[in-house]
mmCIF file with all atom_site columns, C-alpha atoms in Angstrom:
data_model
loop_
_atom_site.group_PDB
_atom_site.id
_atom_site.type_symbol
_atom_site.label_atom_id
_atom_site.label_alt_id
_atom_site.label_comp_id
_atom_site.label_asym_id
_atom_site.label_entity_id
_atom_site.label_seq_id
_atom_site.pdbx_PDB_ins_code
_atom_site.Cartn_x
_atom_site.Cartn_y
_atom_site.Cartn_z
_atom_site.occupancy
_atom_site.B_iso_or_equiv
_atom_site.pdbx_formal_charge
_atom_site.auth_seq_id
_atom_site.auth_comp_id
_atom_site.auth_asym_id
_atom_site.auth_atom_id
_atom_site.pdbx_PDB_model_num
ATOM 1  C CA . MET B 1 1  ? 15.601 -56.740 173.697 1.00 0.00 ? 1  MET B CA 1
ATOM 2  C CA . MET B 1 2  ? 16.780 -53.135 173.986 1.00 0.00 ? 2  MET B CA 1
ATOM 3  C CA . LYS B 1 3  ? 20.440 -54.259 173.895 1.00 0.00 ? 3  LYS B CA 1
ATOM 4  C CA . VAL B 1 4  ? 19.835 -56.211 170.689 1.00 0.00 ? 4  VAL B CA 1
ATOM 5  C CA . ALA B 1 5  ? 18.141 -53.190 169.113 1.00 0.00 ? 5  ALA B CA 1
ATOM 6  C CA . LEU B 1 6  ? 21.061 -50.941 170.084 1.00 0.00 ? 6  LEU B CA 1
ATOM 7  C CA . VAL B 1 7  ? 23.613 -53.400 168.698 1.00 0.00 ? 7  VAL B CA 1
ATOM 8  C CA . LEU B 1 8  ? 21.685 -53.660 165.419 1.00 0.00 ? 8  LEU B CA 1
ATOM 9  C CA . LEU B 1 9  ? 21.442 -49.872 165.222 1.00 0.00 ? 9  LEU B CA 1
ATOM 10 C CA . PHE B 1 10 ? 25.192 -49.532 165.808 1.00 0.00 ? 10 PHE B CA 1
ATOM 11 C CA . VAL B 1 11 ? 26.042 -52.195 163.210 1.00 0.00 ? 11 VAL B CA 1
ATOM 12 C CA . THR B 1 12 ? 23.747 -50.551 160.665 1.00 0.00 ? 12 THR B CA 1
ATOM 13 C CA . TYR B 1 13 ? 25.328 -47.144 161.303 1.00 0.00 ? 13 TYR B CA 1
ATOM 14 C CA . ALA B 1 14 ? 28.909 -48.463 161.223 1.00 0.00 ? 14 ALA B CA 1
ATOM 15 C CA . TYR B 1 15 ? 28.372 -50.530 158.058 1.00 0.00 ? 15 TYR B CA 1
ATOM 16 C CA . GLY B 1 16 ? 29.239 -47.630 155.730 1.00 0.00 ? 16 GLY B CA 1
ATOM 17 C CA . CYS B 1 17 ? 32.104 -46.332 157.857 1.00 0.00 ? 17 CYS B CA 1
ATOM 18 C CA . GLY B 1 18 ? 35.385 -46.478 155.961 1.00 0.00 ? 18 GLY B CA 1
ATOM 19 C CA . THR B 1 19 ? 33.651 -46.971 152.624 1.00 0.00 ? 19 THR B CA 1
ATOM 20 C CA . PRO B 1 20 ? 34.803 -44.433 150.022 1.00 0.00 ? 20 PRO B CA 1
ATOM 21 C CA . THR B 1 21 ? 32.137 -42.244 148.408 1.00 0.00 ? 21 THR B CA 1
ATOM 22 C CA . TYR B 1 22 ? 33.818 -42.665 145.031 1.00 0.00 ? 22 TYR B CA 1
ATOM 23 C CA . GLU B 1 23 ? 35.245 -46.073 144.183 1.00 0.00 ? 23 GLU B CA 1
ATOM 24 C CA . PRO B 1 24 ? 39.078 -45.874 144.107 1.00 0.00 ? 24 PRO B CA 1
ATOM 25 C CA . SER B 1 25 ? 40.836 -46.682 140.847 1.00 0.00 ? 25 SER B CA 1
ATOM 26 C CA . VAL B 1 26 ? 43.242 -49.026 142.678 1.00 0.00 ? 26 VAL B CA 1
ATOM 27 C CA . ASN B 1 27 ? 42.721 -51.000 145.876 1.00 0.00 ? 27 ASN B CA 1
ATOM 28 C CA . ARG B 1 28 ? 46.279 -50.768 147.197 1.00 0.00 ? 28 ARG B CA 1
ATOM 29 C CA . VAL B 1 29 ? 49.180 -48.347 147.144 1.00 0.00 ? 29 VAL B CA 1
ATOM 30 C CA . VAL B 1 30 ? 51.586 -49.273 144.358 1.00 0.00 ? 30 VAL B CA 1
ATOM 31 C CA . ASN B 1 31 ? 54.513 -47.083 143.271 1.00 0.00 ? 31 ASN B CA 1
ATOM 32 C CA . GLY B 1 32 ? 52.832 -43.897 144.468 1.00 0.00 ? 32 GLY B CA 1
ATOM 33 C CA . GLU B 1 33 ? 49.797 -44.098 142.172 1.00 0.00 ? 33 GLU B CA 1
ATOM 34 C CA . ASP B 1 34 ? 47.524 -41.052 142.400 1.00 0.00 ? 34 ASP B CA 1
ATOM 35 C CA . ALA B 1 35 ? 44.193 -41.767 144.047 1.00 0.00 ? 35 ALA B CA 1
ATOM 36 C CA . ARG B 1 36 ? 40.925 -40.791 142.411 1.00 0.00 ? 36 ARG B CA 1
ATOM 37 C CA . PRO B 1 37 ? 39.832 -37.462 143.985 1.00 0.00 ? 37 PRO B CA 1
ATOM 38 C CA . TYR B 1 38 ? 37.500 -37.898 146.993 1.00 0.00 ? 38 TYR B CA 1
ATOM 39 C CA . SER B 1 39 ? 37.861 -41.695 146.991 1.00 0.00 ? 39 SER B CA 1
ATOM 40 C CA . TRP B 1 40 ? 39.496 -41.602 150.448 1.00 0.00 ? 40 TRP B CA 1
ATOM 41 C CA . PRO B 1 41 ? 37.715 -38.651 152.119 1.00 0.00 ? 41 PRO B CA 1
ATOM 42 C CA . TRP B 1 42 ? 39.310 -39.193 155.553 1.00 0.00 ? 42 TRP B CA 1
ATOM 43 C CA . GLN B 1 43 ? 42.916 -39.143 154.229 1.00 0.00 ? 43 GLN B CA 1
ATOM 44 C CA . ILE B 1 44 ? 44.839 -35.848 153.993 1.00 0.00 ? 44 ILE B CA 1
ATOM 45 C CA . SER B 1 45 ? 48.198 -34.677 152.699 1.00 0.00 ? 45 SER B CA 1
ATOM 46 C CA . LEU B 1 46 ? 50.046 -32.364 155.097 1.00 0.00 ? 46 LEU B CA 1
ATOM 47 C CA . GLN B 1 47 ? 52.114 -29.974 153.001 1.00 0.00 ? 47 GLN B CA 1
ATOM 48 C CA . TYR B 1 48 ? 54.627 -27.266 153.904 1.00 0.00 ? 48 TYR B CA 1
ATOM 49 C CA . LEU B 1 49 ? 55.372 -24.099 151.957 1.00 0.00 ? 49 LEU B CA 1
ATOM 50 C CA . SER B 1 50 ? 58.734 -24.193 150.183 1.00 0.00 ? 50 SER B CA 1
ATOM 51 C CA . GLY B 1 51 ? 59.340 -21.138 148.064 1.00 0.00 ? 51 GLY B CA 1
ATOM 52 C CA . SER B 1 52 ? 56.099 -20.553 146.184 1.00 0.00 ? 52 SER B CA 1
ATOM 53 C CA . THR B 1 53 ? 54.824 -24.159 146.190 1.00 0.00 ? 53 THR B CA 1
ATOM 54 C CA . TYR B 1 54 ? 53.555 -26.590 148.786 1.00 0.00 ? 54 TYR B CA 1
ATOM 55 C CA . ARG B 1 55 ? 55.383 -29.919 149.219 1.00 0.00 ? 55 ARG B CA 1
ATOM 56 C CA . HIS B 1 56 ? 53.986 -33.104 150.748 1.00 0.00 ? 56 HIS B CA 1
ATOM 57 C CA . THR B 1 57 ? 55.524 -34.006 154.110 1.00 0.00 ? 57 THR B CA 1
ATOM 58 C CA . CYS B 1 58 ? 53.224 -36.723 155.478 1.00 0.00 ? 58 CYS B CA 1
ATOM 59 C CA . GLY B 1 59 ? 49.723 -38.123 155.439 1.00 0.00 ? 59 GLY B CA 1
ATOM 60 C CA . GLY B 1 60 ? 47.114 -37.875 158.134 1.00 0.00 ? 60 GLY B CA 1
ATOM 61 C CA . THR B 1 61 ? 43.611 -38.926 159.076 1.00 0.00 ? 61 THR B CA 1
ATOM 62 C CA . LEU B 1 62 ? 40.706 -36.507 159.282 1.00 0.00 ? 62 LEU B CA 1
ATOM 63 C CA . LEU B 1 63 ? 39.050 -36.952 162.697 1.00 0.00 ? 63 LEU B CA 1
ATOM 64 C CA . ALA B 1 64 ? 36.588 -34.048 162.460 1.00 0.00 ? 64 ALA B CA 1
ATOM 65 C CA . PRO B 1 65 ? 36.194 -30.994 160.201 1.00 0.00 ? 65 PRO B CA 1
ATOM 66 C CA . ASN B 1 66 ? 38.938 -29.140 162.109 1.00 0.00 ? 66 ASN B CA 1
ATOM 67 C CA . TRP B 1 67 ? 40.994 -32.028 163.551 1.00 0.00 ? 67 TRP B CA 1
ATOM 68 C CA . VAL B 1 68 ? 43.716 -34.016 161.768 1.00 0.00 ? 68 VAL B CA 1
ATOM 69 C CA . LEU B 1 69 ? 45.768 -36.824 163.321 1.00 0.00 ? 69 LEU B CA 1
ATOM 70 C CA . ILE B 1 70 ? 49.398 -36.977 162.100 1.00 0.00 ? 70 ILE B CA 1
ATOM 71 C CA . LYS B 1 71 ? 52.563 -38.664 163.284 1.00 0.00 ? 71 LYS B CA 1
ATOM 72 C CA . ASP B 1 72 ? 54.421 -36.413 165.750 1.00 0.00 ? 72 ASP B CA 1
ATOM 73 C CA . THR B 1 73 ? 57.720 -36.620 163.864 1.00 0.00 ? 73 THR B CA 1
ATOM 74 C CA . ALA B 1 74 ? 56.075 -35.052 160.807 1.00 0.00 ? 74 ALA B CA 1
ATOM 75 C CA . SER B 1 75 ? 56.020 -31.652 162.506 1.00 0.00 ? 75 SER B CA 1
ATOM 76 C CA . VAL B 1 76 ? 59.382 -32.128 164.248 1.00 0.00 ? 76 VAL B CA 1
ATOM 77 C CA . ASN B 1 77 ? 61.226 -33.083 161.052 1.00 0.00 ? 77 ASN B CA 1
ATOM 78 C CA . HIS B 1 78 ? 60.213 -29.877 159.325 1.00 0.00 ? 78 HIS B CA 1
ATOM 79 C CA . LYS B 1 79 ? 60.476 -27.522 162.312 1.00 0.00 ? 79 LYS B CA 1
ATOM 80 C CA . ALA B 1 80 ? 56.748 -26.773 162.196 1.00 0.00 ? 80 ALA B CA 1
ATOM 81 C CA . SER B 1 81 ? 57.121 -23.329 163.721 1.00 0.00 ? 81 SER B CA 1
ATOM 82 C CA . LEU B 1 82 ? 59.141 -22.187 160.686 1.00 0.00 ? 82 LEU B CA 1
ATOM 83 C CA . PHE B 1 83 ? 56.684 -23.369 158.036 1.00 0.00 ? 83 PHE B CA 1
ATOM 84 C CA . CYS B 1 84 ? 53.217 -22.527 156.825 1.00 0.00 ? 84 CYS B CA 1
ATOM 85 C CA . PHE B 1 85 ? 51.287 -25.802 156.504 1.00 0.00 ? 85 PHE B CA 1
ATOM 86 C CA . ASN B 1 86 ? 48.496 -26.657 154.078 1.00 0.00 ? 86 ASN B CA 1
ATOM 87 C CA . VAL B 1 87 ? 46.078 -29.574 154.488 1.00 0.00 ? 87 VAL B CA 1
ATOM 88 C CA . MET B 1 88 ? 44.891 -31.124 151.215 1.00 0.00 ? 88 MET B CA 1
ATOM 89 C CA . MET B 1 89 ? 42.162 -33.717 150.917 1.00 0.00 ? 89 MET B CA 1
#
């Protein structure tokens, strides 16, 4: 009985996982359409400083408030040690 209760608790908790707080304006990526702000709260844009502006280099996934998962080549391609990065949500 305890196992069933734990499974139900887990399913109830996980039900809202991956559900955007704000409904996105589109349900798929098409031609680089801008997403509605905060509709994908776990997605970030990793940007590097070029001159006086930041430029997008790759996307990432927010794992925790201070942890972002990105593809390794994103930092290698832009020689991460030479750039100041910005994380935008």
